[in-house]
Tab-separated table of C-alpha atoms and ligand atoms in Angstrom:
chain	number	residue	atom	x	y	z
A	8	MET	CA	231.699	-8.018	48.361
A	9	ARG	CA	228.182	-6.954	47.402
A	10	PRO	CA	226.981	-5.580	44.080
A	11	LEU	CA	226.738	-1.849	43.699
A	12	ALA	CA	223.285	-0.461	44.460
A	13	GLY	CA	221.997	2.196	42.089
A	14	SER	CA	221.466	4.660	44.939
A	15	TYR	CA	225.228	5.059	45.435
A	16	LEU	CA	225.718	6.359	41.941
A	17	PRO	CA	225.832	9.993	40.856
A	18	GLU	CA	222.971	10.933	38.560
A	19	PHE	CA	224.963	10.798	35.307
A	20	PHE	CA	225.819	7.136	35.925
A	21	HIS	CA	222.150	6.256	35.501
A	22	GLU	CA	221.978	7.395	31.884
A	23	ASP	CA	221.343	4.543	29.486
A	24	HIS	CA	223.503	5.315	26.456
A	25	SER	CA	221.842	2.700	24.257
A	26	LEU	CA	218.651	4.669	23.665
A	27	PRO	CA	217.949	6.683	20.475
A	28	LYS	CA	219.771	10.013	20.166
A	29	PRO	CA	219.420	12.800	17.591
A	30	SER	CA	222.855	11.804	16.244
A	31	TRP	CA	221.664	8.298	15.281
A	32	SER	CA	221.244	7.619	11.566
A	33	LYS	CA	217.961	6.497	10.041
A	34	ASP	CA	219.249	2.906	9.690
A	35	MET	CA	220.288	2.794	13.329
A	36	ARG	CA	216.912	4.086	14.481
A	37	LEU	CA	215.065	1.667	12.171
A	38	LEU	CA	216.932	-1.363	13.494
A	39	PHE	CA	216.448	-0.187	17.068
A	40	ASP	CA	212.691	0.025	16.466
A	41	GLN	CA	212.646	-3.424	14.808
A	42	PHE	CA	214.432	-5.054	17.744
A	43	MET	CA	212.300	-3.203	20.302
A	44	LYS	CA	209.281	-4.695	18.508
A	45	LYS	CA	210.822	-8.162	18.946
A	46	CYS	CA	211.168	-7.388	22.668
A	47	GLU	CA	207.407	-7.023	23.045
A	48	ASP	CA	206.753	-10.790	23.326
A	49	GLY	CA	209.738	-11.242	25.656
A	50	SER	CA	211.809	-13.306	23.217
A	51	TRP	CA	214.413	-10.525	23.013
A	52	ILE	CA	215.637	-8.177	25.738
A	53	HIS	CA	217.060	-4.694	25.272
A	54	LEU	CA	220.333	-4.434	27.223
A	55	PRO	CA	220.930	-1.026	28.785
A	56	SER	CA	224.464	0.353	28.577
A	57	TYR	CA	226.218	2.762	30.930
A	58	ASN	CA	229.585	4.470	30.929
A	59	TYR	CA	230.680	2.971	34.243
A	60	THR	CA	231.395	-0.554	35.454
A	61	LEU	CA	229.299	-2.401	37.989
A	62	PHE	CA	231.902	-1.790	40.701
A	63	GLN	CA	232.367	1.921	40.023
A	64	ARG	CA	232.478	3.070	43.632
A	65	SER	CA	236.187	3.118	44.431
A	66	GLN	CA	236.214	0.618	47.291
A	67	ASP	CA	234.056	-1.783	45.255
A	68	ILE	CA	236.458	-1.551	42.335
A	69	SER	CA	239.411	-2.103	44.665
A	70	ALA	CA	237.710	-5.062	46.305
A	71	PHE	CA	236.907	-6.504	42.902
A	72	ILE	CA	240.464	-6.113	41.606
A	73	HIS	CA	242.040	-7.513	44.766
A	74	ALA	CA	239.706	-10.498	44.667
A	75	TYR	CA	239.902	-11.350	40.985
A	76	LEU	CA	243.081	-9.725	39.655
A	77	PRO	CA	245.562	-9.663	42.559
A	78	THR	CA	248.627	-9.481	40.299
A	79	ALA	CA	247.271	-6.474	38.372
A	80	SER	CA	246.142	-4.787	41.591
A	81	LYS	CA	249.779	-4.139	42.616
A	82	LEU	CA	250.253	-1.865	39.591
A	83	ILE	CA	246.925	-0.021	39.601
A	84	ASN	CA	246.690	3.597	40.754
A	85	GLU	CA	243.593	3.587	42.951
A	86	GLU	CA	243.025	7.349	42.631
A	87	LYS	CA	242.849	7.094	38.847
A	88	LEU	CA	240.242	4.353	39.204
A	89	LEU	CA	237.767	7.037	40.277
A	90	GLN	CA	237.964	8.422	36.731
A	91	ALA	CA	237.481	5.038	35.063
A	92	LYS	CA	234.898	4.855	32.296
A	93	ILE	CA	233.918	2.229	29.761
A	94	PHE	CA	236.161	2.604	26.701
A	95	THR	CA	233.303	2.510	24.186
A	96	ARG	CA	231.207	5.176	25.956
A	97	ASN	CA	233.676	8.059	25.936
A	98	PHE	CA	233.020	9.941	22.711
A	99	GLU	CA	230.606	12.759	22.103
A	100	ASP	CA	227.300	11.578	20.636
A	101	GLY	CA	227.638	10.437	17.023
A	102	LEU	CA	231.450	10.684	16.794
A	103	GLY	CA	232.609	7.329	18.113
A	104	PHE	CA	230.894	4.120	19.156
A	105	GLU	CA	227.100	4.278	18.864
A	106	TYR	CA	225.555	0.919	19.665
A	107	VAL	CA	222.724	-0.942	21.241
A	108	MET	CA	222.578	-4.631	22.168
A	109	PHE	CA	219.719	-7.102	22.372
A	110	TYR	CA	219.706	-10.572	23.930
A	111	ASN	CA	217.755	-13.713	23.092
A	112	ASP	CA	217.944	-16.183	25.970
A	113	VAL	CA	216.491	-19.204	24.135
A	114	GLU	CA	218.937	-18.873	21.257
A	115	LYS	CA	221.814	-17.649	23.481
A	116	ARG	CA	222.446	-14.808	21.056
A	117	VAL	CA	223.500	-11.208	21.554
A	118	VAL	CA	223.002	-8.871	18.606
A	119	CYS	CA	224.642	-5.469	18.526
A	120	VAL	CA	223.485	-2.694	16.201
A	121	PHE	CA	226.619	-0.600	15.730
A	122	GLU	CA	227.429	2.615	13.918
A	123	GLY	CA	231.103	3.625	13.974
A	124	GLY	CA	231.408	7.414	13.815
A	125	PRO	CA	233.974	9.624	12.036
A	126	TYR	CA	236.501	9.515	14.904
A	127	LEU	CA	236.923	5.765	14.367
A	128	GLN	CA	238.495	6.026	10.930
A	129	GLY	CA	241.318	3.698	9.938
A	130	MET	CA	241.960	3.544	6.188
A	131	PRO	CA	240.332	6.598	4.544
A	132	GLY	CA	236.570	6.202	4.607
A	133	CYS	CA	236.773	2.931	6.520
A	134	LEU	CA	236.271	1.895	10.099
A	135	HIS	CA	239.486	1.121	12.010
A	136	GLY	CA	239.993	-2.628	12.522
A	137	GLY	CA	240.645	-2.020	16.211
A	138	ALA	CA	237.245	-0.368	16.540
A	139	ILE	CA	235.610	-3.408	14.938
A	140	ALA	CA	237.587	-5.718	17.227
A	141	THR	CA	236.528	-3.645	20.235
A	142	MET	CA	232.850	-3.921	19.388
A	143	ILE	CA	233.154	-7.639	18.649
A	144	ASP	CA	234.852	-8.104	22.047
A	145	ALA	CA	232.128	-6.053	23.753
A	146	THR	CA	229.368	-8.084	22.068
A	147	VAL	CA	230.794	-11.554	22.698
A	148	GLY	CA	231.914	-10.334	26.149
A	149	THR	CA	228.357	-9.354	26.992
A	150	SER	CA	227.183	-12.784	25.891
A	151	ALA	CA	229.829	-14.438	28.106
A	152	MET	CA	228.973	-12.237	31.099
A	153	ILE	CA	225.280	-12.992	30.803
A	154	ALA	CA	226.080	-16.713	30.751
A	155	GLU	CA	228.765	-16.967	33.429
A	156	GLY	CA	229.279	-13.653	35.242
A	157	ILE	CA	232.870	-12.456	35.694
A	158	VAL	CA	234.878	-13.462	32.640
A	159	MET	CA	237.856	-12.273	30.613
A	160	THR	CA	238.712	-12.594	26.948
A	161	ALA	CA	241.443	-15.220	26.564
A	162	ASN	CA	241.384	-15.421	22.775
A	163	LEU	CA	239.812	-13.398	19.987
A	164	ASN	CA	240.369	-14.552	16.423
A	165	ILE	CA	239.154	-12.179	13.720
A	166	ASN	CA	238.980	-12.456	9.933
A	167	PHE	CA	238.432	-9.068	8.301
A	168	LYS	CA	236.802	-9.996	4.999
A	169	ARG	CA	235.544	-6.648	3.680
A	170	PRO	CA	236.215	-3.067	4.864
A	171	VAL	CA	233.376	-1.527	6.879
A	172	PRO	CA	232.393	1.893	5.468
A	173	LEU	CA	232.793	4.631	8.075
A	174	CYS	CA	229.477	5.843	9.559
A	175	SER	CA	227.559	2.865	8.196
A	176	VAL	CA	225.385	0.706	10.431
A	177	VAL	CA	226.318	-2.945	10.891
A	178	LEU	CA	224.863	-5.888	12.754
A	179	ILE	CA	227.165	-7.842	15.050
A	180	ASN	CA	225.623	-11.273	15.593
A	181	SER	CA	227.088	-13.404	18.358
A	182	GLN	CA	226.274	-16.966	19.321
A	183	LEU	CA	227.269	-18.824	22.479
A	184	ASP	CA	228.429	-22.143	21.003
A	185	LYS	CA	229.441	-24.116	24.077
A	186	ILE	CA	230.587	-23.953	27.684
A	187	GLU	CA	233.243	-26.404	28.908
A	188	GLY	CA	234.042	-25.939	32.573
A	189	ARG	CA	235.333	-22.347	32.899
A	190	LYS	CA	235.676	-21.925	29.118
A	191	LEU	CA	233.043	-20.226	26.952
A	192	PHE	CA	233.272	-20.448	23.159
A	193	ILE	CA	231.415	-17.688	21.332
A	194	SER	CA	231.356	-17.040	17.596
A	195	CYS	CA	230.401	-13.864	15.847
A	196	ASN	CA	229.955	-12.182	12.482
A	197	VAL	CA	229.553	-8.604	11.318
A	198	GLN	CA	227.118	-7.931	8.474
A	199	SER	CA	225.656	-5.014	6.587
A	200	VAL	CA	222.109	-4.000	7.457
A	201	ASP	CA	220.738	-5.668	4.291
A	202	GLU	CA	222.726	-8.812	5.254
A	203	LYS	CA	224.270	-8.890	1.770
A	204	THR	CA	227.821	-8.120	2.904
A	205	LEU	CA	229.718	-10.234	5.396
A	206	TYR	CA	232.378	-7.871	6.746
A	207	THR	CA	233.941	-9.881	9.518
A	208	GLU	CA	233.933	-13.288	11.185
A	209	ALA	CA	235.313	-14.057	14.614
A	210	THR	CA	235.638	-16.757	17.220
A	211	SER	CA	236.397	-16.134	20.848
A	212	LEU	CA	237.280	-17.881	24.064
A	213	PHE	CA	236.305	-16.414	27.422
A	214	ILE	CA	237.424	-17.767	30.783
A	215	LYS	CA	235.310	-17.463	33.898
A	216	LEU	CA	237.572	-15.904	36.518
A	217	ASP	CA	238.408	-18.016	39.516
A	218	PRO	CA	239.158	-15.873	42.608
A	219	GLU	CA	241.145	-18.798	44.046
A	220	LYS	CA	243.686	-18.383	41.232
A	221	GLN	CA	246.375	-15.657	41.223
A	222	VAL	CA	245.746	-14.177	37.760
B	327	MYA	C1	224.306	-7.403	31.106
B	327	MYA	C2	225.677	-7.487	30.784
B	327	MYA	C3	226.286	-6.133	30.645
B	327	MYA	C4	227.758	-6.189	30.394
B	327	MYA	C5	228.279	-4.793	30.133
B	327	MYA	C6	229.749	-4.749	29.915
B	327	MYA	C7	230.213	-5.609	28.778
B	327	MYA	C8	231.576	-5.266	28.397
B	327	MYA	C9	232.271	-6.447	27.782
B	327	MYA	C10	233.669	-6.067	27.538
B	327	MYA	C11	234.500	-7.271	27.292
B	327	MYA	C12	235.929	-6.878	27.338
B	327	MYA	C13	236.734	-8.017	27.874
B	327	MYA	C14	238.159	-7.652	27.913
B	327	MYA	O1	238.611	-6.746	27.302
B	327	MYA	S1	239.151	-8.602	28.897
B	327	MYA	C15	240.772	-7.862	28.630
B	327	MYA	C16	241.632	-8.680	27.734
B	327	MYA	N1	241.907	-9.942	28.323
B	327	MYA	C17	242.855	-10.104	29.246
B	327	MYA	O2	243.525	-9.197	29.653
B	327	MYA	C18	243.022	-11.507	29.761
B	327	MYA	C19	244.470	-11.808	30.164
B	327	MYA	N2	244.569	-13.227	30.473
B	327	MYA	C20	244.327	-13.690	31.698
B	327	MYA	O3	244.093	-12.935	32.627
B	327	MYA	C21	244.315	-15.186	31.874
B	327	MYA	O4	245.063	-15.803	30.858
B	327	MYA	C22	242.877	-15.766	31.878
B	327	MYA	C23	242.073	-15.189	33.045
B	327	MYA	C24	242.159	-15.500	30.564
B	327	MYA	C25	242.957	-17.285	32.043
B	327	MYA	O5	243.779	-17.545	33.132
B	327	MYA	P1	243.426	-18.641	34.222
B	327	MYA	O6	244.659	-18.847	35.017
B	327	MYA	O7	242.191	-18.297	34.955
B	327	MYA	O8	243.063	-19.899	33.326
B	327	MYA	P2	243.955	-21.176	33.037
B	327	MYA	O9	245.302	-20.808	32.558
B	327	MYA	O10	243.831	-22.095	34.197
B	327	MYA	O11	243.170	-21.793	31.802
B	327	MYA	C26	241.878	-22.343	31.956
B	327	MYA	C27	241.580	-23.097	30.679
B	327	MYA	O12	241.522	-22.159	29.583
B	327	MYA	C28	242.508	-22.487	28.597
B	327	MYA	N3	243.052	-21.236	28.063
B	327	MYA	C29	243.411	-20.137	28.764
B	327	MYA	N4	243.828	-19.170	27.936
B	327	MYA	C30	243.715	-19.667	26.694
B	327	MYA	C31	243.985	-19.153	25.424
B	327	MYA	N5	244.431	-17.896	25.249
B	327	MYA	N6	243.758	-19.927	24.346
B	327	MYA	C32	243.264	-21.192	24.490
B	327	MYA	N7	242.993	-21.742	25.690
B	327	MYA	C33	243.229	-20.995	26.762
B	327	MYA	C34	243.567	-23.300	29.340
B	327	MYA	O13	244.287	-24.129	28.455
B	327	MYA	C35	242.698	-24.079	30.302
B	327	MYA	O14	242.062	-25.104	29.582
B	327	MYA	P3	241.885	-26.560	30.253
B	327	MYA	O15	243.271	-27.046	30.542
B	327	MYA	O16	241.087	-26.350	31.503
B	327	MYA	O17	241.148	-27.371	29.216
């Protein structure tokens, strides 16, 4: 199985959704600019973000699933796979998940600047806990993928300490703590832009998938 070359992809797959949009708030734009500045000396890297997976072309997805997830593959409708999109990149601009991630290789950190839009409401005026969990999973998951390639979340432990105001910008800071064999331990917190409010803390365990195993 070879990785998907960009030339196979329809034009819309090439769009990087983590670049500034008119719907972004001032805070979001400001933090984006600050991190882009940090990228200038190479210490941080801006991570592009698309609405498809690496193996989007149907036969690549099928090959991937058969190789890594043979048990699941028996229940998956291959035709529907053609419509598959990344969960967090499916809302109209400004209504759902707006985010951009940056990576620091020396510190093994991924930082996500995240603004949860009005369609992500849970309690009135607050971001839904599932939306926070999703973005934590995406951030620590990105960290795990950068470190070890094809991984899955085995455990995600979240303490919600303060409600996140809807449509506010938060910083999700993740840290790769250790790797033991196939296990990656990554911790994470969610803070307000001024770093005065700690909204959420989380720990996670990712497992590097082993194609020899029948998961
Ligand atoms: C540039 C990058 C861009 C990236 C863009 C996209 C980013 C998007 C990111 C989105 C991210 C979204 C991501 C998602 O949404 S992933 C979707 C949610 N996750 C799942 O569906 C996973 C379901 N679980 C499984 O498939 C299996 O259980 C896995 C594969 C995880 C492990 O099954 P496998 O058979 O392979 O492993 P093993 O049983 O031999 O265990 C191996 C070791 O691990 C230890 N262990 C296992 N489980 C647990 C546990 N729960 N707590 C504590 N420990 C646990 C175990 O004791 C053993 O330890 P040891 O005995 O060796 O010491």
